[in-house]
JSON list of C-alpha atoms and ligand atoms in Angstrom, two decimals:
[
{"chain": "A", "resi": 1, "resn": "MET", "atom": "CA", "xyz": [124.37, 101.25, 104.36]},
{"chain": "A", "resi": 2, "resn": "PRO", "atom": "CA", "xyz": [122.92, 104.60, 104.50]},
{"chain": "A", "resi": 3, "resn": "HIS", "atom": "CA", "xyz": [119.17, 104.61, 105.02]},
{"chain": "A", "resi": 4, "resn": "PRO", "atom": "CA", "xyz": [117.14, 105.29, 101.75]},
{"chain": "A", "resi": 5, "resn": "ASN", "atom": "CA", "xyz": [115.68, 109.06, 102.61]},
{"chain": "A", "resi": 6, "resn": "TYR", "atom": "CA", "xyz": [112.56, 107.90, 100.21]},
{"chain": "A", "resi": 7, "resn": "ALA", "atom": "CA", "xyz": [108.97, 105.79, 101.56]},
{"chain": "A", "resi": 8, "resn": "ILE", "atom": "CA", "xyz": [106.87, 103.60, 99.52]},
{"chain": "A", "resi": 9, "resn": "ASP", "atom": "CA", "xyz": [103.19, 104.40, 99.32]},
{"chain": "A", "resi": 10, "resn": "GLU", "atom": "CA", "xyz": [101.15, 101.92, 97.61]},
{"chain": "A", "resi": 11, "resn": "MET", "atom": "CA", "xyz": [99.25, 102.56, 94.41]},
{"chain": "A", "resi": 12, "resn": "ILE", "atom": "CA", "xyz": [98.63, 99.59, 92.48]},
{"chain": "A", "resi": 13, "resn": "SER", "atom": "CA", "xyz": [97.98, 95.94, 94.37]},
{"chain": "A", "resi": 14, "resn": "ALA", "atom": "CA", "xyz": [99.15, 92.98, 94.20]},
{"chain": "A", "resi": 15, "resn": "LYS", "atom": "CA", "xyz": [95.65, 92.35, 93.79]},
{"chain": "A", "resi": 16, "resn": "SER", "atom": "CA", "xyz": [94.87, 95.02, 91.27]},
{"chain": "A", "resi": 17, "resn": "ILE", "atom": "CA", "xyz": [97.85, 93.58, 89.02]},
{"chain": "A", "resi": 18, "resn": "ALA", "atom": "CA", "xyz": [96.09, 90.34, 89.49]},
{"chain": "A", "resi": 19, "resn": "ALA", "atom": "CA", "xyz": [92.61, 90.30, 87.86]},
{"chain": "A", "resi": 20, "resn": "ARG", "atom": "CA", "xyz": [94.37, 93.19, 85.26]},
{"chain": "A", "resi": 21, "resn": "ILE", "atom": "CA", "xyz": [96.96, 90.79, 83.82]},
{"chain": "A", "resi": 22, "resn": "GLU", "atom": "CA", "xyz": [94.22, 88.35, 83.95]},
{"chain": "A", "resi": 23, "resn": "GLU", "atom": "CA", "xyz": [91.78, 91.13, 81.09]},
{"chain": "A", "resi": 24, "resn": "LEU", "atom": "CA", "xyz": [94.84, 91.65, 79.11]},
{"chain": "A", "resi": 25, "resn": "ALA", "atom": "CA", "xyz": [95.80, 87.81, 78.97]},
{"chain": "A", "resi": 26, "resn": "ARG", "atom": "CA", "xyz": [91.79, 87.02, 77.63]},
{"chain": "A", "resi": 27, "resn": "GLU", "atom": "CA", "xyz": [92.06, 90.50, 74.81]},
{"chain": "A", "resi": 28, "resn": "ILE", "atom": "CA", "xyz": [95.55, 88.96, 73.62]},
{"chain": "A", "resi": 29, "resn": "ARG", "atom": "CA", "xyz": [94.55, 85.22, 73.73]},
{"chain": "A", "resi": 30, "resn": "THR", "atom": "CA", "xyz": [91.98, 85.95, 71.49]},
{"chain": "A", "resi": 31, "resn": "GLU", "atom": "CA", "xyz": [94.78, 88.72, 69.29]},
{"chain": "A", "resi": 32, "resn": "PHE", "atom": "CA", "xyz": [96.99, 86.11, 68.62]},
{"chain": "A", "resi": 33, "resn": "ALA", "atom": "CA", "xyz": [94.40, 82.67, 68.29]},
{"chain": "A", "resi": 34, "resn": "ASP", "atom": "CA", "xyz": [96.13, 81.92, 65.58]},
{"chain": "A", "resi": 35, "resn": "THR", "atom": "CA", "xyz": [99.44, 81.91, 66.54]},
{"chain": "A", "resi": 36, "resn": "ASP", "atom": "CA", "xyz": [101.36, 78.64, 65.60]},
{"chain": "A", "resi": 37, "resn": "LYS", "atom": "CA", "xyz": [103.43, 79.90, 68.78]},
{"chain": "A", "resi": 38, "resn": "LEU", "atom": "CA", "xyz": [104.06, 84.25, 69.75]},
{"chain": "A", "resi": 39, "resn": "VAL", "atom": "CA", "xyz": [107.03, 85.08, 70.80]},
{"chain": "A", "resi": 40, "resn": "VAL", "atom": "CA", "xyz": [107.28, 87.08, 73.31]},
{"chain": "A", "resi": 41, "resn": "VAL", "atom": "CA", "xyz": [109.91, 89.05, 74.12]},
{"chain": "A", "resi": 42, "resn": "GLY", "atom": "CA", "xyz": [110.81, 90.49, 77.77]},
{"chain": "A", "resi": 43, "resn": "LEU", "atom": "CA", "xyz": [112.54, 94.34, 77.66]},
{"chain": "A", "resi": 44, "resn": "LEU", "atom": "CA", "xyz": [114.83, 93.08, 80.12]},
{"chain": "A", "resi": 45, "resn": "ARG", "atom": "CA", "xyz": [115.42, 94.06, 83.51]},
{"chain": "A", "resi": 46, "resn": "GLY", "atom": "CA", "xyz": [111.95, 96.01, 84.48]},
{"chain": "A", "resi": 47, "resn": "SER", "atom": "CA", "xyz": [109.77, 92.86, 82.62]},
{"chain": "A", "resi": 48, "resn": "PHE", "atom": "CA", "xyz": [111.37, 89.84, 84.93]},
{"chain": "A", "resi": 49, "resn": "VAL", "atom": "CA", "xyz": [107.70, 90.05, 87.11]},
{"chain": "A", "resi": 50, "resn": "PHE", "atom": "CA", "xyz": [105.44, 90.83, 84.28]},
{"chain": "A", "resi": 51, "resn": "ILE", "atom": "CA", "xyz": [106.00, 88.96, 81.36]},
{"chain": "A", "resi": 52, "resn": "ALA", "atom": "CA", "xyz": [106.25, 85.86, 84.32]},
{"chain": "A", "resi": 53, "resn": "ASP", "atom": "CA", "xyz": [102.70, 86.76, 85.46]},
{"chain": "A", "resi": 54, "resn": "LEU", "atom": "CA", "xyz": [101.50, 87.41, 81.95]},
{"chain": "A", "resi": 55, "resn": "VAL", "atom": "CA", "xyz": [102.55, 84.58, 79.98]},
{"chain": "A", "resi": 56, "resn": "ARG", "atom": "CA", "xyz": [100.85, 81.65, 83.16]},
{"chain": "A", "resi": 57, "resn": "GLU", "atom": "CA", "xyz": [98.51, 83.28, 81.74]},
{"chain": "A", "resi": 58, "resn": "LEU", "atom": "CA", "xyz": [97.95, 83.34, 78.53]},
{"chain": "A", "resi": 59, "resn": "ASP", "atom": "CA", "xyz": [96.73, 79.54, 76.93]},
{"chain": "A", "resi": 60, "resn": "LEU", "atom": "CA", "xyz": [98.86, 80.01, 74.21]},
{"chain": "A", "resi": 61, "resn": "ALA", "atom": "CA", "xyz": [101.47, 78.31, 72.53]},
{"chain": "A", "resi": 62, "resn": "VAL", "atom": "CA", "xyz": [105.01, 80.58, 73.66]},
{"chain": "A", "resi": 63, "resn": "GLU", "atom": "CA", "xyz": [108.65, 81.02, 72.84]},
{"chain": "A", "resi": 64, "resn": "VAL", "atom": "CA", "xyz": [110.27, 83.49, 76.00]},
{"chain": "A", "resi": 65, "resn": "ASP", "atom": "CA", "xyz": [113.48, 85.64, 75.15]},
{"chain": "A", "resi": 66, "resn": "PHE", "atom": "CA", "xyz": [114.75, 88.99, 75.96]},
{"chain": "A", "resi": 67, "resn": "LEU", "atom": "CA", "xyz": [116.43, 91.90, 74.93]},
{"chain": "A", "resi": 68, "resn": "GLU", "atom": "CA", "xyz": [118.42, 94.46, 77.50]},
{"chain": "A", "resi": 69, "resn": "ALA", "atom": "CA", "xyz": [117.77, 98.47, 75.89]},
{"chain": "A", "resi": 70, "resn": "SER", "atom": "CA", "xyz": [120.10, 100.27, 77.86]},
{"chain": "A", "resi": 71, "resn": "SER", "atom": "CA", "xyz": [117.58, 102.72, 80.24]},
{"chain": "A", "resi": 72, "resn": "TYR", "atom": "CA", "xyz": [118.27, 105.38, 83.19]},
{"chain": "A", "resi": 73, "resn": "GLY", "atom": "CA", "xyz": [121.11, 103.82, 84.83]},
{"chain": "A", "resi": 74, "resn": "ASP", "atom": "CA", "xyz": [120.34, 104.55, 88.68]},
{"chain": "A", "resi": 75, "resn": "GLY", "atom": "CA", "xyz": [118.76, 107.69, 88.38]},
{"chain": "A", "resi": 76, "resn": "MET", "atom": "CA", "xyz": [115.37, 109.57, 88.12]},
{"chain": "A", "resi": 77, "resn": "GLU", "atom": "CA", "xyz": [115.91, 110.31, 84.61]},
{"chain": "A", "resi": 78, "resn": "SER", "atom": "CA", "xyz": [115.80, 109.18, 80.97]},
{"chain": "A", "resi": 79, "resn": "THR", "atom": "CA", "xyz": [118.78, 108.44, 78.80]},
{"chain": "A", "resi": 80, "resn": "ARG", "atom": "CA", "xyz": [116.68, 109.68, 75.58]},
{"chain": "A", "resi": 81, "resn": "GLU", "atom": "CA", "xyz": [119.40, 108.02, 73.56]},
{"chain": "A", "resi": 82, "resn": "VAL", "atom": "CA", "xyz": [118.52, 104.14, 73.85]},
{"chain": "A", "resi": 83, "resn": "ARG", "atom": "CA", "xyz": [121.27, 101.51, 72.84]},
{"chain": "A", "resi": 84, "resn": "ILE", "atom": "CA", "xyz": [120.31, 97.60, 72.42]},
{"chain": "A", "resi": 85, "resn": "LEU", "atom": "CA", "xyz": [122.72, 96.28, 75.35]},
{"chain": "A", "resi": 86, "resn": "LYS", "atom": "CA", "xyz": [121.59, 92.42, 74.29]},
{"chain": "A", "resi": 87, "resn": "ASP", "atom": "CA", "xyz": [120.07, 91.13, 71.39]},
{"chain": "A", "resi": 88, "resn": "LEU", "atom": "CA", "xyz": [117.17, 88.06, 70.58]},
{"chain": "A", "resi": 89, "resn": "ARG", "atom": "CA", "xyz": [118.34, 84.68, 71.57]},
{"chain": "A", "resi": 90, "resn": "GLY", "atom": "CA", "xyz": [116.03, 83.07, 68.64]},
{"chain": "A", "resi": 91, "resn": "GLN", "atom": "CA", "xyz": [115.14, 84.79, 64.78]},
{"chain": "A", "resi": 92, "resn": "ILE", "atom": "CA", "xyz": [111.58, 86.10, 64.73]},
{"chain": "A", "resi": 93, "resn": "GLU", "atom": "CA", "xyz": [111.64, 87.47, 60.96]},
{"chain": "A", "resi": 94, "resn": "GLY", "atom": "CA", "xyz": [107.48, 85.99, 60.07]},
{"chain": "A", "resi": 95, "resn": "ARG", "atom": "CA", "xyz": [106.40, 85.35, 63.55]},
{"chain": "A", "resi": 96, "resn": "ASP", "atom": "CA", "xyz": [103.71, 86.54, 65.13]},
{"chain": "A", "resi": 97, "resn": "VAL", "atom": "CA", "xyz": [105.42, 88.84, 68.22]},
{"chain": "A", "resi": 98, "resn": "LEU", "atom": "CA", "xyz": [104.29, 90.53, 71.87]},
{"chain": "A", "resi": 99, "resn": "ILE", "atom": "CA", "xyz": [107.36, 92.93, 72.92]},
{"chain": "A", "resi": 100, "resn": "VAL", "atom": "CA", "xyz": [106.44, 93.05, 76.99]},
{"chain": "A", "resi": 101, "resn": "GLU", "atom": "CA", "xyz": [107.34, 96.48, 79.02]},
{"chain": "A", "resi": 102, "resn": "ASP", "atom": "CA", "xyz": [107.13, 97.53, 82.26]},
{"chain": "A", "resi": 103, "resn": "ILE", "atom": "CA", "xyz": [106.68, 101.20, 82.15]},
{"chain": "A", "resi": 104, "resn": "VAL", "atom": "CA", "xyz": [105.82, 103.77, 78.01]},
{"chain": "A", "resi": 105, "resn": "ASP", "atom": "CA", "xyz": [107.56, 106.74, 79.83]},
{"chain": "A", "resi": 106, "resn": "THR", "atom": "CA", "xyz": [108.78, 109.27, 77.78]},
{"chain": "A", "resi": 107, "resn": "GLY", "atom": "CA", "xyz": [108.60, 106.68, 74.73]},
{"chain": "A", "resi": 108, "resn": "HIS", "atom": "CA", "xyz": [112.03, 106.73, 73.84]},
{"chain": "A", "resi": 109, "resn": "THR", "atom": "CA", "xyz": [112.66, 103.11, 74.37]},
{"chain": "A", "resi": 110, "resn": "LEU", "atom": "CA", "xyz": [109.50, 101.41, 73.00]},
{"chain": "A", "resi": 111, "resn": "ALA", "atom": "CA", "xyz": [110.06, 103.98, 70.29]},
{"chain": "A", "resi": 112, "resn": "HIS", "atom": "CA", "xyz": [113.18, 102.50, 68.85]},
{"chain": "A", "resi": 113, "resn": "VAL", "atom": "CA", "xyz": [112.34, 98.64, 70.29]},
{"chain": "A", "resi": 114, "resn": "THR", "atom": "CA", "xyz": [110.18, 98.64, 67.31]},
{"chain": "A", "resi": 115, "resn": "LYS", "atom": "CA", "xyz": [111.88, 99.84, 65.22]},
{"chain": "A", "resi": 116, "resn": "PHE", "atom": "CA", "xyz": [115.62, 98.05, 65.79]},
{"chain": "A", "resi": 117, "resn": "LEU", "atom": "CA", "xyz": [112.94, 94.56, 66.02]},
{"chain": "A", "resi": 118, "resn": "GLY", "atom": "CA", "xyz": [110.43, 95.51, 63.32]},
{"chain": "A", "resi": 119, "resn": "SER", "atom": "CA", "xyz": [113.17, 95.89, 61.21]},
{"chain": "A", "resi": 120, "resn": "ARG", "atom": "CA", "xyz": [113.40, 92.05, 61.33]},
{"chain": "A", "resi": 121, "resn": "LYS", "atom": "CA", "xyz": [110.33, 91.67, 59.01]},
{"chain": "A", "resi": 122, "resn": "PRO", "atom": "CA", "xyz": [107.83, 89.88, 61.76]},
{"chain": "A", "resi": 123, "resn": "ALA", "atom": "CA", "xyz": [104.46, 88.65, 60.76]},
{"chain": "A", "resi": 124, "resn": "ARG", "atom": "CA", "xyz": [102.50, 91.14, 63.60]},
{"chain": "A", "resi": 125, "resn": "MET", "atom": "CA", "xyz": [103.49, 92.69, 66.30]},
{"chain": "A", "resi": 126, "resn": "LYS", "atom": "CA", "xyz": [102.73, 94.22, 69.31]},
{"chain": "A", "resi": 127, "resn": "THR", "atom": "CA", "xyz": [103.63, 96.27, 72.38]},
{"chain": "A", "resi": 128, "resn": "ILE", "atom": "CA", "xyz": [102.88, 95.40, 75.75]},
{"chain": "A", "resi": 129, "resn": "ALA", "atom": "CA", "xyz": [102.92, 97.93, 78.65]},
{"chain": "A", "resi": 130, "resn": "LEU", "atom": "CA", "xyz": [101.75, 97.72, 82.58]},
{"chain": "A", "resi": 131, "resn": "LEU", "atom": "CA", "xyz": [102.01, 101.09, 83.47]},
{"chain": "A", "resi": 132, "resn": "ASP", "atom": "CA", "xyz": [101.98, 104.31, 81.29]},
{"chain": "A", "resi": 133, "resn": "LYS", "atom": "CA", "xyz": [103.03, 107.74, 81.93]},
{"chain": "A", "resi": 134, "resn": "PRO", "atom": "CA", "xyz": [101.49, 109.91, 78.85]},
{"chain": "A", "resi": 135, "resn": "ALA", "atom": "CA", "xyz": [102.11, 113.15, 80.04]},
{"chain": "A", "resi": 136, "resn": "ARG", "atom": "CA", "xyz": [106.14, 112.12, 80.05]},
{"chain": "A", "resi": 137, "resn": "ARG", "atom": "CA", "xyz": [105.33, 111.49, 76.57]},
{"chain": "A", "resi": 138, "resn": "GLU", "atom": "CA", "xyz": [108.41, 113.14, 74.22]},
{"chain": "A", "resi": 139, "resn": "VAL", "atom": "CA", "xyz": [107.71, 111.29, 70.96]},
{"chain": "A", "resi": 140, "resn": "ASP", "atom": "CA", "xyz": [104.61, 109.86, 69.87]},
{"chain": "A", "resi": 141, "resn": "PHE", "atom": "CA", "xyz": [104.22, 106.46, 71.11]},
{"chain": "A", "resi": 142, "resn": "LYS", "atom": "CA", "xyz": [101.02, 104.08, 71.65]},
{"chain": "A", "resi": 143, "resn": "ALA", "atom": "CA", "xyz": [101.16, 100.85, 73.38]},
{"chain": "A", "resi": 144, "resn": "SER", "atom": "CA", "xyz": [98.77, 97.94, 71.52]},
{"chain": "A", "resi": 145, "resn": "TYR", "atom": "CA", "xyz": [98.20, 97.26, 75.10]},
{"chain": "A", "resi": 146, "resn": "ILE", "atom": "CA", "xyz": [98.65, 99.05, 78.76]},
{"chain": "A", "resi": 147, "resn": "GLY", "atom": "CA", "xyz": [97.57, 97.65, 81.94]},
{"chain": "A", "resi": 148, "resn": "PHE", "atom": "CA", "xyz": [97.21, 101.42, 83.91]},
{"chain": "A", "resi": 149, "resn": "GLU", "atom": "CA", "xyz": [97.51, 104.59, 82.82]},
{"chain": "A", "resi": 150, "resn": "ILE", "atom": "CA", "xyz": [99.38, 106.61, 86.02]},
{"chain": "A", "resi": 151, "resn": "PRO", "atom": "CA", "xyz": [100.82, 110.04, 86.38]},
{"chain": "A", "resi": 152, "resn": "ASP", "atom": "CA", "xyz": [103.48, 112.14, 86.19]},
{"chain": "A", "resi": 153, "resn": "GLU", "atom": "CA", "xyz": [104.90, 110.16, 89.52]},
{"chain": "A", "resi": 154, "resn": "PHE", "atom": "CA", "xyz": [108.15, 107.66, 90.09]},
{"chain": "A", "resi": 155, "resn": "VAL", "atom": "CA", "xyz": [107.14, 104.47, 90.79]},
{"chain": "A", "resi": 156, "resn": "VAL", "atom": "CA", "xyz": [108.66, 100.91, 91.91]},
{"chain": "A", "resi": 157, "resn": "GLY", "atom": "CA", "xyz": [108.01, 97.41, 92.61]},
{"chain": "A", "resi": 158, "resn": "TYR", "atom": "CA", "xyz": [106.77, 94.19, 90.82]},
{"chain": "A", "resi": 159, "resn": "GLY", "atom": "CA", "xyz": [110.05, 94.40, 88.60]},
{"chain": "A", "resi": 160, "resn": "ILE", "atom": "CA", "xyz": [109.95, 98.37, 88.62]},
{"chain": "A", "resi": 161, "resn": "ASP", "atom": "CA", "xyz": [113.13, 99.72, 90.91]},
{"chain": "A", "resi": 162, "resn": "PHE", "atom": "CA", "xyz": [114.82, 103.11, 91.98]},
{"chain": "A", "resi": 163, "resn": "ALA", "atom": "CA", "xyz": [118.82, 102.13, 91.61]},
{"chain": "A", "resi": 164, "resn": "GLN", "atom": "CA", "xyz": [118.27, 98.69, 91.68]},
{"chain": "A", "resi": 165, "resn": "ARG", "atom": "CA", "xyz": [116.44, 98.71, 94.92]},
{"chain": "A", "resi": 166, "resn": "ASN", "atom": "CA", "xyz": [113.02, 96.93, 95.03]},
{"chain": "A", "resi": 167, "resn": "ARG", "atom": "CA", "xyz": [112.14, 95.35, 92.21]},
{"chain": "A", "resi": 168, "resn": "ASN", "atom": "CA", "xyz": [110.74, 92.47, 94.36]},
{"chain": "A", "resi": 169, "resn": "LEU", "atom": "CA", "xyz": [107.75, 94.84, 96.32]},
{"chain": "A", "resi": 170, "resn": "PRO", "atom": "CA", "xyz": [104.76, 92.58, 95.10]},
{"chain": "A", "resi": 171, "resn": "PHE", "atom": "CA", "xyz": [103.06, 95.76, 94.71]},
{"chain": "A", "resi": 172, "resn": "ILE", "atom": "CA", "xyz": [103.64, 98.93, 92.39]},
{"chain": "A", "resi": 173, "resn": "GLY", "atom": "CA", "xyz": [104.14, 101.42, 94.73]},
{"chain": "A", "resi": 174, "resn": "LYS", "atom": "CA", "xyz": [104.73, 105.48, 94.65]},
{"chain": "A", "resi": 175, "resn": "VAL", "atom": "CA", "xyz": [108.54, 106.90, 96.09]},
{"chain": "A", "resi": 176, "resn": "ARG", "atom": "CA", "xyz": [107.93, 110.15, 98.06]},
{"chain": "A", "resi": 177, "resn": "PHE", "atom": "CA", "xyz": [111.35, 111.59, 99.22]},
{"chain": "A", "resi": 178, "resn": "ILE", "atom": "CA", "xyz": [111.44, 112.83, 103.01]},
{"chain": "A", "resi": 179, "resn": "ASP", "atom": "CA", "xyz": [112.97, 116.05, 103.12]},
{"chain": "A", "resi": 180, "resn": "GLU", "atom": "CA", "xyz": [114.69, 115.55, 106.82]},
{"chain": "A", "resi": 181, "resn": "SER", "atom": "CA", "xyz": [115.95, 119.59, 106.66]},
{"chain": "B", "resi": 1, "resn": "LIG", "atom": "P1", "xyz": [111.06, 105.40, 78.25]},
{"chain": "B", "resi": 1, "resn": "LIG", "atom": "O1", "xyz": [112.54, 105.65, 77.20]},
{"chain": "B", "resi": 1, "resn": "LIG", "atom": "O2", "xyz": [111.60, 107.18, 78.26]},
{"chain": "B", "resi": 1, "resn": "LIG", "atom": "O3", "xyz": [109.58, 105.64, 77.68]},
{"chain": "B", "resi": 1, "resn": "LIG", "atom": "O4", "xyz": [111.72, 105.02, 79.43]},
{"chain": "B", "resi": 1, "resn": "LIG", "atom": "C1", "xyz": [110.98, 103.31, 79.62]},
{"chain": "B", "resi": 1, "resn": "LIG", "atom": "C2", "xyz": [112.01, 103.48, 80.88]},
{"chain": "B", "resi": 1, "resn": "LIG", "atom": "O5", "xyz": [112.37, 104.01, 81.88]},
{"chain": "B", "resi": 1, "resn": "LIG", "atom": "C3", "xyz": [111.42, 102.22, 81.72]},
{"chain": "B", "resi": 1, "resn": "LIG", "atom": "O6", "xyz": [111.40, 100.94, 81.04]},
{"chain": "B", "resi": 1, "resn": "LIG", "atom": "C4", "xyz": [111.80, 102.04, 82.88]},
{"chain": "B", "resi": 1, "resn": "LIG", "atom": "O7", "xyz": [112.77, 101.12, 83.09]},
{"chain": "B", "resi": 1, "resn": "LIG", "atom": "C5", "xyz": [112.53, 103.45, 82.95]},
{"chain": "B", "resi": 1, "resn": "LIG", "atom": "N1", "xyz": [111.28, 104.21, 83.97]},
{"chain": "B", "resi": 1, "resn": "LIG", "atom": "C6", "xyz": [110.64, 104.70, 84.40]},
{"chain": "B", "resi": 1, "resn": "LIG", "atom": "N2", "xyz": [109.81, 105.35, 84.75]},
{"chain": "B", "resi": 1, "resn": "LIG", "atom": "C7", "xyz": [109.85, 105.36, 86.11]},
{"chain": "B", "resi": 1, "resn": "LIG", "atom": "C8", "xyz": [109.44, 105.16, 86.96]},
{"chain": "B", "resi": 1, "resn": "LIG", "atom": "O8", "xyz": [108.23, 105.52, 87.61]},
{"chain": "B", "resi": 1, "resn": "LIG", "atom": "N3", "xyz": [110.51, 104.13, 88.00]},
{"chain": "B", "resi": 1, "resn": "LIG", "atom": "C9", "xyz": [110.82, 103.07, 87.63]},
{"chain": "B", "resi": 1, "resn": "LIG", "atom": "N4", "xyz": [111.65, 103.31, 86.33]},
{"chain": "B", "resi": 1, "resn": "LIG", "atom": "C10", "xyz": [111.35, 103.93, 85.54]},
{"chain": "B", "resi": 2, "resn": "LIG", "atom": "MG1", "xyz": [113.01, 99.35, 81.83]}
]
């Protein structure tokens, strides 16, 4: 296997992520305190670590479901045209829903997914993204909850990949390409 020509510099430590998730969970618990059973929807695959940590901090009755939307493929550029590859297993009509995403970048994915799920008439629908890159936005979208605002850098770790690698890093790191010429 060729040695990848990039290095990863830590941007957000595992400890900072855990502390921020505790704060976010407190806000979400307050917002959904009156909910019978919250449907927490993770967007595959990037949100799998975040949703696992988040739901364990939520002292609420939750149902966990997953949705997969098409994304970058193996590149670093958004495809912009979002397709639903895997739908929810459960019903959300009349339910309270929290959509969990890893990063809001151009905004196309969450804009599309909220429209797609919103058409099923949930009682309340909120979105949470661990990371937000506002400088990259192409469509007007703002998540209800954001973990960290970050600059326009390509990041990996804590569920987030570069060509299906590095999802298992416990921290968020920034990809730095190494010029070998
Ligand atoms: P958007 O549709 O452009 O907002 O893209 C959102 C999706 O792009 C995220 O769910 C990620 O899967 C992917 N993405 C955006 N920025 C990065 C990054 O820095 N590293 C890895 N994936 C990213
Ligand atoms: Mg994604």
